[in-house]
PDB file of C-alpha atoms in Angstrom:
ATOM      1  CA  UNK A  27     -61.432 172.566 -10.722  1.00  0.00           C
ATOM      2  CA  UNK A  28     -60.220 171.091 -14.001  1.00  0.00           C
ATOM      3  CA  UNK A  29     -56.874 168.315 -14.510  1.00  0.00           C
ATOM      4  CA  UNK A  30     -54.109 170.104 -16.591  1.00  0.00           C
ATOM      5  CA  UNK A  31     -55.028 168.042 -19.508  1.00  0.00           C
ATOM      6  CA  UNK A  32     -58.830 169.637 -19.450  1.00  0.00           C
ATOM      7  CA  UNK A  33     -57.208 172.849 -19.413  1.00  0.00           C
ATOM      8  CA  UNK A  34     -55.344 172.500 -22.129  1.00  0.00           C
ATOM      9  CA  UNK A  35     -58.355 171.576 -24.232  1.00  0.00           C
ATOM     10  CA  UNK A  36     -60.604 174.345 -22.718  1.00  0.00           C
ATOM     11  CA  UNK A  37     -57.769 176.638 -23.276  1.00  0.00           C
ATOM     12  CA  UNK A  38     -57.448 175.595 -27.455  1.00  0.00           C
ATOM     13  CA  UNK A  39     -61.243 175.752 -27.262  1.00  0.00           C
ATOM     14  CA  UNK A  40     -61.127 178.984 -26.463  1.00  0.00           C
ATOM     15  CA  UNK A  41     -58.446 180.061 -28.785  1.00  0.00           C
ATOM     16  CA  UNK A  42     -60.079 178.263 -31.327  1.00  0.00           C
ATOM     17  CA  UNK A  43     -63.676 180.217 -30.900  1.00  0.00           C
ATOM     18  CA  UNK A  44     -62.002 183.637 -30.759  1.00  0.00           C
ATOM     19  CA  UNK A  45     -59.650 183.269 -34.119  1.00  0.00           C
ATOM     20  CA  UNK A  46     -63.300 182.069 -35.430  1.00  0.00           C
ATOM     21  CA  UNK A  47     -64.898 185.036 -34.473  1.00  0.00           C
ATOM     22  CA  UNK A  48     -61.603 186.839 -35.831  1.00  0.00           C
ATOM     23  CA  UNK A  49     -62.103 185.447 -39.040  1.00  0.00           C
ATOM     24  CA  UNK A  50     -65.645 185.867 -39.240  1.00  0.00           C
ATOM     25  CA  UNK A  51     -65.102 190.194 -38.484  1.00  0.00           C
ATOM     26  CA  UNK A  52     -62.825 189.766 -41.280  1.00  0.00           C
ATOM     27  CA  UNK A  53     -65.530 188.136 -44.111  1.00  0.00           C
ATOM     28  CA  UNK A  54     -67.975 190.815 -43.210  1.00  0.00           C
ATOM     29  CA  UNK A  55     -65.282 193.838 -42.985  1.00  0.00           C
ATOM     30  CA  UNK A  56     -64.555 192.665 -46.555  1.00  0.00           C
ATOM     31  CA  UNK A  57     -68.191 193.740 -47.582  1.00  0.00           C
ATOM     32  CA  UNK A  58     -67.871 197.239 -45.744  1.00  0.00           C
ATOM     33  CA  UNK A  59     -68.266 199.763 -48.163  1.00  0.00           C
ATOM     34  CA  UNK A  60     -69.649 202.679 -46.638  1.00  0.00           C
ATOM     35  CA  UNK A  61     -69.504 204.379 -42.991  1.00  0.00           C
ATOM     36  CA  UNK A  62     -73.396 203.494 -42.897  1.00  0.00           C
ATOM     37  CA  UNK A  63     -72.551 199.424 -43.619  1.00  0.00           C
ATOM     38  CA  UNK A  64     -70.015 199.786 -41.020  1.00  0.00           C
ATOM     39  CA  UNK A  65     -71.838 201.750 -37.955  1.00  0.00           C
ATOM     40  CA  UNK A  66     -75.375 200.901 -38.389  1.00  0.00           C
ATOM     41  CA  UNK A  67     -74.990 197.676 -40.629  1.00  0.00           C
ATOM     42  CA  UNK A  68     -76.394 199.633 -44.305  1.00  0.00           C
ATOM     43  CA  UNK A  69     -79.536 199.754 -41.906  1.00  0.00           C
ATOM     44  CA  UNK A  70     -80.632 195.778 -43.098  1.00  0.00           C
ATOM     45  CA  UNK A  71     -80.504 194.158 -39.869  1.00  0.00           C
ATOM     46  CA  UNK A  72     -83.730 191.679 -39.996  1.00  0.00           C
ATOM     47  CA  UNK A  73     -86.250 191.159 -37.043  1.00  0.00           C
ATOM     48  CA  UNK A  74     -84.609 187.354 -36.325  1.00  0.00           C
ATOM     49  CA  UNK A  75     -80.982 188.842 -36.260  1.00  0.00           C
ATOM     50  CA  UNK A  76     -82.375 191.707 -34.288  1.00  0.00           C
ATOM     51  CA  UNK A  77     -83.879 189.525 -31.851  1.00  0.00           C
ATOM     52  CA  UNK A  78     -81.004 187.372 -31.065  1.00  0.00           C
ATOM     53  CA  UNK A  79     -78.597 189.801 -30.650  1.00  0.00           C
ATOM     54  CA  UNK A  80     -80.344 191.345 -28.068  1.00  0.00           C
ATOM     55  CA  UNK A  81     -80.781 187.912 -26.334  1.00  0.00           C
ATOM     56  CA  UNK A  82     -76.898 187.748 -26.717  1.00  0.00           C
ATOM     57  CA  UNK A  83     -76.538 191.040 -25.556  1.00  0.00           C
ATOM     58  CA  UNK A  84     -79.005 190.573 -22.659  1.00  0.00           C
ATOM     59  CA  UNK A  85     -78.406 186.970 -21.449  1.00  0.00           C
ATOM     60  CA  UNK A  86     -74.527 188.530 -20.936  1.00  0.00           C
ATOM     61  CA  UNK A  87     -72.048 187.984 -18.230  1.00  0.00           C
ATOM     62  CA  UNK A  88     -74.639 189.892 -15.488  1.00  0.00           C
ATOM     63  CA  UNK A  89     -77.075 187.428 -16.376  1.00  0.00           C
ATOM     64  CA  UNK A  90     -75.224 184.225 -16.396  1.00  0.00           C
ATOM     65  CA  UNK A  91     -72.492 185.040 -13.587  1.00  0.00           C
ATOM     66  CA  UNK A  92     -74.890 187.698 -11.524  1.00  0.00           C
ATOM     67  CA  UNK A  93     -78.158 186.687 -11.541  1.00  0.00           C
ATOM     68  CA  UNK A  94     -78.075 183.476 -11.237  1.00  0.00           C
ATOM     69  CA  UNK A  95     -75.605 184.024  -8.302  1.00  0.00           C
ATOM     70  CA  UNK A  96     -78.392 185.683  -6.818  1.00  0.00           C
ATOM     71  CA  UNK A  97     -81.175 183.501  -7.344  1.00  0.00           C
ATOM     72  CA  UNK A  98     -79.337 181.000  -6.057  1.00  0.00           C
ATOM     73  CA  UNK A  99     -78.372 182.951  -2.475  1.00  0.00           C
ATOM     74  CA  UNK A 100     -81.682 185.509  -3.039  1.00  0.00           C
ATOM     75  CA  UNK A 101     -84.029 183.328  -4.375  1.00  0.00           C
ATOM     76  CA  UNK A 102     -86.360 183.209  -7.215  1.00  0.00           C
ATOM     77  CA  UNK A 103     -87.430 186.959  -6.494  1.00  0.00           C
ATOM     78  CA  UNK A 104     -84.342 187.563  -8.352  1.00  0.00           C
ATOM     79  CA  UNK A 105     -86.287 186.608 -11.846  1.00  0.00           C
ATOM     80  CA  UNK A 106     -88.069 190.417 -11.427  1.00  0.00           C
ATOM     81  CA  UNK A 107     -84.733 192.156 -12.407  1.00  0.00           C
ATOM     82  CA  UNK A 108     -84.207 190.026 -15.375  1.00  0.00           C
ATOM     83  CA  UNK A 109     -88.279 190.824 -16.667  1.00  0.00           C
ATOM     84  CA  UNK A 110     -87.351 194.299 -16.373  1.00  0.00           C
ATOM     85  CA  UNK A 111     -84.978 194.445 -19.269  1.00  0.00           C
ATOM     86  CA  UNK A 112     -87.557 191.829 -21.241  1.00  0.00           C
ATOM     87  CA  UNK A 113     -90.430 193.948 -21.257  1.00  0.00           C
ATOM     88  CA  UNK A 114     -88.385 197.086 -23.012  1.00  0.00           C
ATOM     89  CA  UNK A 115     -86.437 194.812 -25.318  1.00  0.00           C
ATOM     90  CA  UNK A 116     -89.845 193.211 -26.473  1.00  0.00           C
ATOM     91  CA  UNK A 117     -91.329 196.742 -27.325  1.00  0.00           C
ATOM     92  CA  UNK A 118     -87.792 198.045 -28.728  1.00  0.00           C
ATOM     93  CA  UNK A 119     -88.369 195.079 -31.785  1.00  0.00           C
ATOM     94  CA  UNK A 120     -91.795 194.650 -32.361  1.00  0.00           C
ATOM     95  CA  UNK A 121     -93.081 198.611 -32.093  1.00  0.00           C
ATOM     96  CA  UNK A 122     -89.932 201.186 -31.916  1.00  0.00           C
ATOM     97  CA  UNK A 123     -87.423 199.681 -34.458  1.00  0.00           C
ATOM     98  CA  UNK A 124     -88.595 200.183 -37.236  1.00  0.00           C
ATOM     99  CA  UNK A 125     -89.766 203.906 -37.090  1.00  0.00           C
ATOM    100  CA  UNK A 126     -86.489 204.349 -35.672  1.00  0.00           C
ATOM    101  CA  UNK A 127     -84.960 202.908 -38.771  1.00  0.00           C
ATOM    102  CA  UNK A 128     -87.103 205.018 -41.149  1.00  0.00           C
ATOM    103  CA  UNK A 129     -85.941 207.734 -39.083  1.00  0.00           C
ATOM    104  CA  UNK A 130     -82.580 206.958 -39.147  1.00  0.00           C
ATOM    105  CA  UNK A 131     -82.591 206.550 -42.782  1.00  0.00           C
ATOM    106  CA  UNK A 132     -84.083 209.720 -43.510  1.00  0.00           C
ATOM    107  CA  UNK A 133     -81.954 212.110 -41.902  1.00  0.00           C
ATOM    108  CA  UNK A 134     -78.905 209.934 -42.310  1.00  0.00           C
ATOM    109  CA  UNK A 135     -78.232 209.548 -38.256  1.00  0.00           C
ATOM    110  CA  UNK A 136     -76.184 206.940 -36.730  1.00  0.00           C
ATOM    111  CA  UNK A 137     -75.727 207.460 -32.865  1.00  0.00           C
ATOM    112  CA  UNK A 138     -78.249 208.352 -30.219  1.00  0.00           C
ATOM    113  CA  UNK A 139     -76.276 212.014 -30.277  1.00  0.00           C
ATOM    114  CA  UNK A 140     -77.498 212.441 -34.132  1.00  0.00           C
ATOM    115  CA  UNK A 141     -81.510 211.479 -32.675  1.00  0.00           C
ATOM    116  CA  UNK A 142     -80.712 213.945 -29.589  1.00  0.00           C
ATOM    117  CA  UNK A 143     -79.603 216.735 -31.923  1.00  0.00           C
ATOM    118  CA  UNK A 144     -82.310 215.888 -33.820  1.00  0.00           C
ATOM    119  CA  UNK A 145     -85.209 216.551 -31.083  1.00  0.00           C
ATOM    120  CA  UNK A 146     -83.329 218.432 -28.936  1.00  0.00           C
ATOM    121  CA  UNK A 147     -80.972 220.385 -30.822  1.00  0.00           C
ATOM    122  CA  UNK A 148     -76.741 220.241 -31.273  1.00  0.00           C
ATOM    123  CA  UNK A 149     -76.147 221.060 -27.651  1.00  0.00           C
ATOM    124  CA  UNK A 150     -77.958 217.649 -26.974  1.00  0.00           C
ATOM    125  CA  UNK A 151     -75.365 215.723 -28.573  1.00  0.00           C
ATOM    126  CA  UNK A 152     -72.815 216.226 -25.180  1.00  0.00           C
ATOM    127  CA  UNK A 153     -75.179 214.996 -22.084  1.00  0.00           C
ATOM    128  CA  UNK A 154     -76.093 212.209 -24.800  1.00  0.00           C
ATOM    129  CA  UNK A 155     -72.019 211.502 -25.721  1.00  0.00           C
ATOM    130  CA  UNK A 156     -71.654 211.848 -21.690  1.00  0.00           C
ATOM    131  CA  UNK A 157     -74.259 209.441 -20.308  1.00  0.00           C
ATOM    132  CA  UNK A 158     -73.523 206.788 -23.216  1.00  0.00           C
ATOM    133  CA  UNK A 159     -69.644 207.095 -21.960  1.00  0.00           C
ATOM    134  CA  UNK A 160     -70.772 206.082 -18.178  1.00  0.00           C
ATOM    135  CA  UNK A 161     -73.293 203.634 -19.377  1.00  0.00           C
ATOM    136  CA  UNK A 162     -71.199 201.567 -21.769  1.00  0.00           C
ATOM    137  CA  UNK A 163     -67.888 201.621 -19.070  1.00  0.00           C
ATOM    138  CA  UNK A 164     -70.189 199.871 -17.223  1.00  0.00           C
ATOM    139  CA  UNK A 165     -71.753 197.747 -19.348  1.00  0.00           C
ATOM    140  CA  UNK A 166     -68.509 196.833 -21.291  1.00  0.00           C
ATOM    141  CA  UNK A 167     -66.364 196.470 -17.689  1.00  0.00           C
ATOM    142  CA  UNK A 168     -68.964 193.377 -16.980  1.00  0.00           C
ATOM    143  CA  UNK A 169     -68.335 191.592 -20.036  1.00  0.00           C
ATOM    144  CA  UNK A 170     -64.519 191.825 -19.691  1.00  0.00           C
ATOM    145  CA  UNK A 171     -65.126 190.454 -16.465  1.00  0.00           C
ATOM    146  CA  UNK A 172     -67.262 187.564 -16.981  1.00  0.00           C
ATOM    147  CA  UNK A 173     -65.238 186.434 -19.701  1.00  0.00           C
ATOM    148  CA  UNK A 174     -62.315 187.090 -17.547  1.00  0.00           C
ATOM    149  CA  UNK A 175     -64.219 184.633 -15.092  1.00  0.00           C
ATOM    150  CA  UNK A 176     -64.447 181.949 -17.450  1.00  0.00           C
ATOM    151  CA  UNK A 177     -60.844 182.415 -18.242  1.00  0.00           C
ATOM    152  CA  UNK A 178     -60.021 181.988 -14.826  1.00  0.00           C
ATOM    153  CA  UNK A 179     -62.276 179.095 -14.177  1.00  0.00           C
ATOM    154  CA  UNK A 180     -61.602 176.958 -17.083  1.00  0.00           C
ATOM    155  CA  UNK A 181     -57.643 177.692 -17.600  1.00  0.00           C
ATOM    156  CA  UNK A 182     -56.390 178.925 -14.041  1.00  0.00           C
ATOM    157  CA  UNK A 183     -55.691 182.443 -15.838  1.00  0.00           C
ATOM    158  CA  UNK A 184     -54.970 185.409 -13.567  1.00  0.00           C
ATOM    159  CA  UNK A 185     -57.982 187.602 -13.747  1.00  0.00           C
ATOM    160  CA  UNK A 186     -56.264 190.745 -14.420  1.00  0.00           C
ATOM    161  CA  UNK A 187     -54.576 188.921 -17.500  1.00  0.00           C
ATOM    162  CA  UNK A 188     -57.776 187.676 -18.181  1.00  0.00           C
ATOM    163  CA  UNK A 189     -59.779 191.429 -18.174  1.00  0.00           C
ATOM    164  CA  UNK A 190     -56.850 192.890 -20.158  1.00  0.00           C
ATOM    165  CA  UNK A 191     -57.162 189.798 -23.160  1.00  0.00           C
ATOM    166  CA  UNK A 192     -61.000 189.981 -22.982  1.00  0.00           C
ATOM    167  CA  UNK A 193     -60.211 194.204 -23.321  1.00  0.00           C
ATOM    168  CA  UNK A 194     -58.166 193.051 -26.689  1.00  0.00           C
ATOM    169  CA  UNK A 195     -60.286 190.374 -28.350  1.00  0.00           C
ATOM    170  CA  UNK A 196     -63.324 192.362 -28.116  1.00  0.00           C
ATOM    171  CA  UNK A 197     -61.644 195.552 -29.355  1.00  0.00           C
ATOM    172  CA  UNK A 198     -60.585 193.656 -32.233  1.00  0.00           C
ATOM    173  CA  UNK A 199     -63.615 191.693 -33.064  1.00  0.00           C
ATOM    174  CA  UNK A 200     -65.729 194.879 -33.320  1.00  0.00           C
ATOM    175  CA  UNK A 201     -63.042 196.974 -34.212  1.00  0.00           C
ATOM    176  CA  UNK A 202     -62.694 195.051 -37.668  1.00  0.00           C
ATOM    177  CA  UNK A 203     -66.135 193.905 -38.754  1.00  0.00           C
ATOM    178  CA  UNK A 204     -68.424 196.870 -37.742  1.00  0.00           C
ATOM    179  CA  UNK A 205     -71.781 196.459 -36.498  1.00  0.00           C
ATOM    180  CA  UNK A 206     -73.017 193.958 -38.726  1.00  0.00           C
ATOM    181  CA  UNK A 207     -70.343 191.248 -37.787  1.00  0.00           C
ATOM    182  CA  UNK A 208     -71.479 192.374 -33.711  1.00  0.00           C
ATOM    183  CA  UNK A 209     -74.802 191.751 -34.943  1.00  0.00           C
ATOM    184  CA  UNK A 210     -74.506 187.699 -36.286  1.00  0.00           C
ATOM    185  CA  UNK A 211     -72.131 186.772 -33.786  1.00  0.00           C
ATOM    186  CA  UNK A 212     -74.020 188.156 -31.088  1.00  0.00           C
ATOM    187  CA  UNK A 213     -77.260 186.188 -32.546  1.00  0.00           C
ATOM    188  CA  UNK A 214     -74.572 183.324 -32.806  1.00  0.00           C
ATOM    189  CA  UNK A 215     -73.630 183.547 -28.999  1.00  0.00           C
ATOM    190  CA  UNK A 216     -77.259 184.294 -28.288  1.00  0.00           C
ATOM    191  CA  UNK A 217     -78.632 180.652 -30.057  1.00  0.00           C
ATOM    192  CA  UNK A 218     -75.558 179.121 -28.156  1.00  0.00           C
ATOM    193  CA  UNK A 219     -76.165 180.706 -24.652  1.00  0.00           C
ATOM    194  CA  UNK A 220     -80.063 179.909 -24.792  1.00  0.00           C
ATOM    195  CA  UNK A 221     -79.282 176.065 -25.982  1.00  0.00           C
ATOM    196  CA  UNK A 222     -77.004 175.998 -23.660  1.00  0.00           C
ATOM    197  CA  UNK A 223     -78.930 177.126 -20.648  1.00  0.00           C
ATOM    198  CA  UNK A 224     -81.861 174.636 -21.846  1.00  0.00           C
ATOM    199  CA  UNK A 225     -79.120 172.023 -21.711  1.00  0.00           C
ATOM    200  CA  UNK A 226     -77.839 172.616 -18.708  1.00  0.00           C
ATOM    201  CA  UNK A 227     -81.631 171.313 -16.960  1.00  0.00           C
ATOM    202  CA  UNK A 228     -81.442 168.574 -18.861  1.00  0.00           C
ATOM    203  CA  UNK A 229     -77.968 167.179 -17.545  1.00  0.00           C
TER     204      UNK A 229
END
């Protein structure tokens, strides 16, 4: 698909964006004081920020790589799945987050077990831990994947290489900066991946 020389510059492109993002977890880890900076970002996460990262979370590898693989072999029924996830996301930022942060705040929870044991009582807290596990093997296998994709497709990287590299740069990046660091650079990769896709009509 690419010359060896375009490779090579995708490849240092690539390098270049994750020690970025690297350095970035680092800046913010630096401000970590407390477990509550560090799992729920000290609960000061803005609308905007808010917003964006869910774009970033949402407009993912699934959405990029799968939908639009669809649409184009499916058609444009395909845009239905995608409104699904829209409509929820919407009411998540302008009605539910905030009482949920009040919430949170008050009785000092910071998983969805704490706001099942909460409700429901402490024997909540294992279907939640459970159902969050499945979820989130899912939803974390797809982004090793895509980016394993783009590996593939823009350096000729084996795609098991690729999964197990995408498995260590994310663990790191989130590992070291905590929620708050997820937050910006997912609002980062959110601004990017929505200019981009705006772009890509245009040429």
């Amino acid at each position: 698909m690419f010359t060896e020389t375009q490779n090579s510059l995708l490849a240092i492109i690539l390098l270049a964006y994750f020690l970025f993002l690297i350095v970035f977890a680092y800046l913010v880890n630096r401000r970590v004081k407390t477990y509550e900076d560090y799992s729920v970002a000290g609960r000061t996460v803005g609308t905007f920020p808010m917003t964006l990262t869910l774009v970033g979370t949402a407009i993912g590898g699934s959405i990029l790589l799968g939908y639009m693989t669809n649409g184009y072999e499916l058609g444009m029924g395909q845009i239905w799945l995608g409104l699904v996830a829209v409509v929820p996301s919407v009411i998540i930022v302008t009605v539910l987050a905030t009482p949920i942060r009040r919430l949170g705040a008050r009785y000092g929870m910071v998983t969805l077990g704490d706001f099942s044991a909460l409700v429901y009582g402490k024997q909540a807290r294992v279907p939640t831990a459970i159902s969050m596990l499945f979820a989130y093997c899912a939803i974390t296998g797809m982004q090793f994947v895509a980016i394993a994709t783009v590996l593939t497709l823009t350096t000729g990287l084996d795609m098991t290489l690729g999964i197990t590299l995408s498995w260590i740069m994310l663990t790191i990046k989130t590992v070291l900066g905590g929620l708050k660091s997820v937050v910006f650079q997912d609002a980062l990769h959110g601004t990017i991946q929505t200019v981009g896709i705006f772009v890509l009509f245009v040429v």
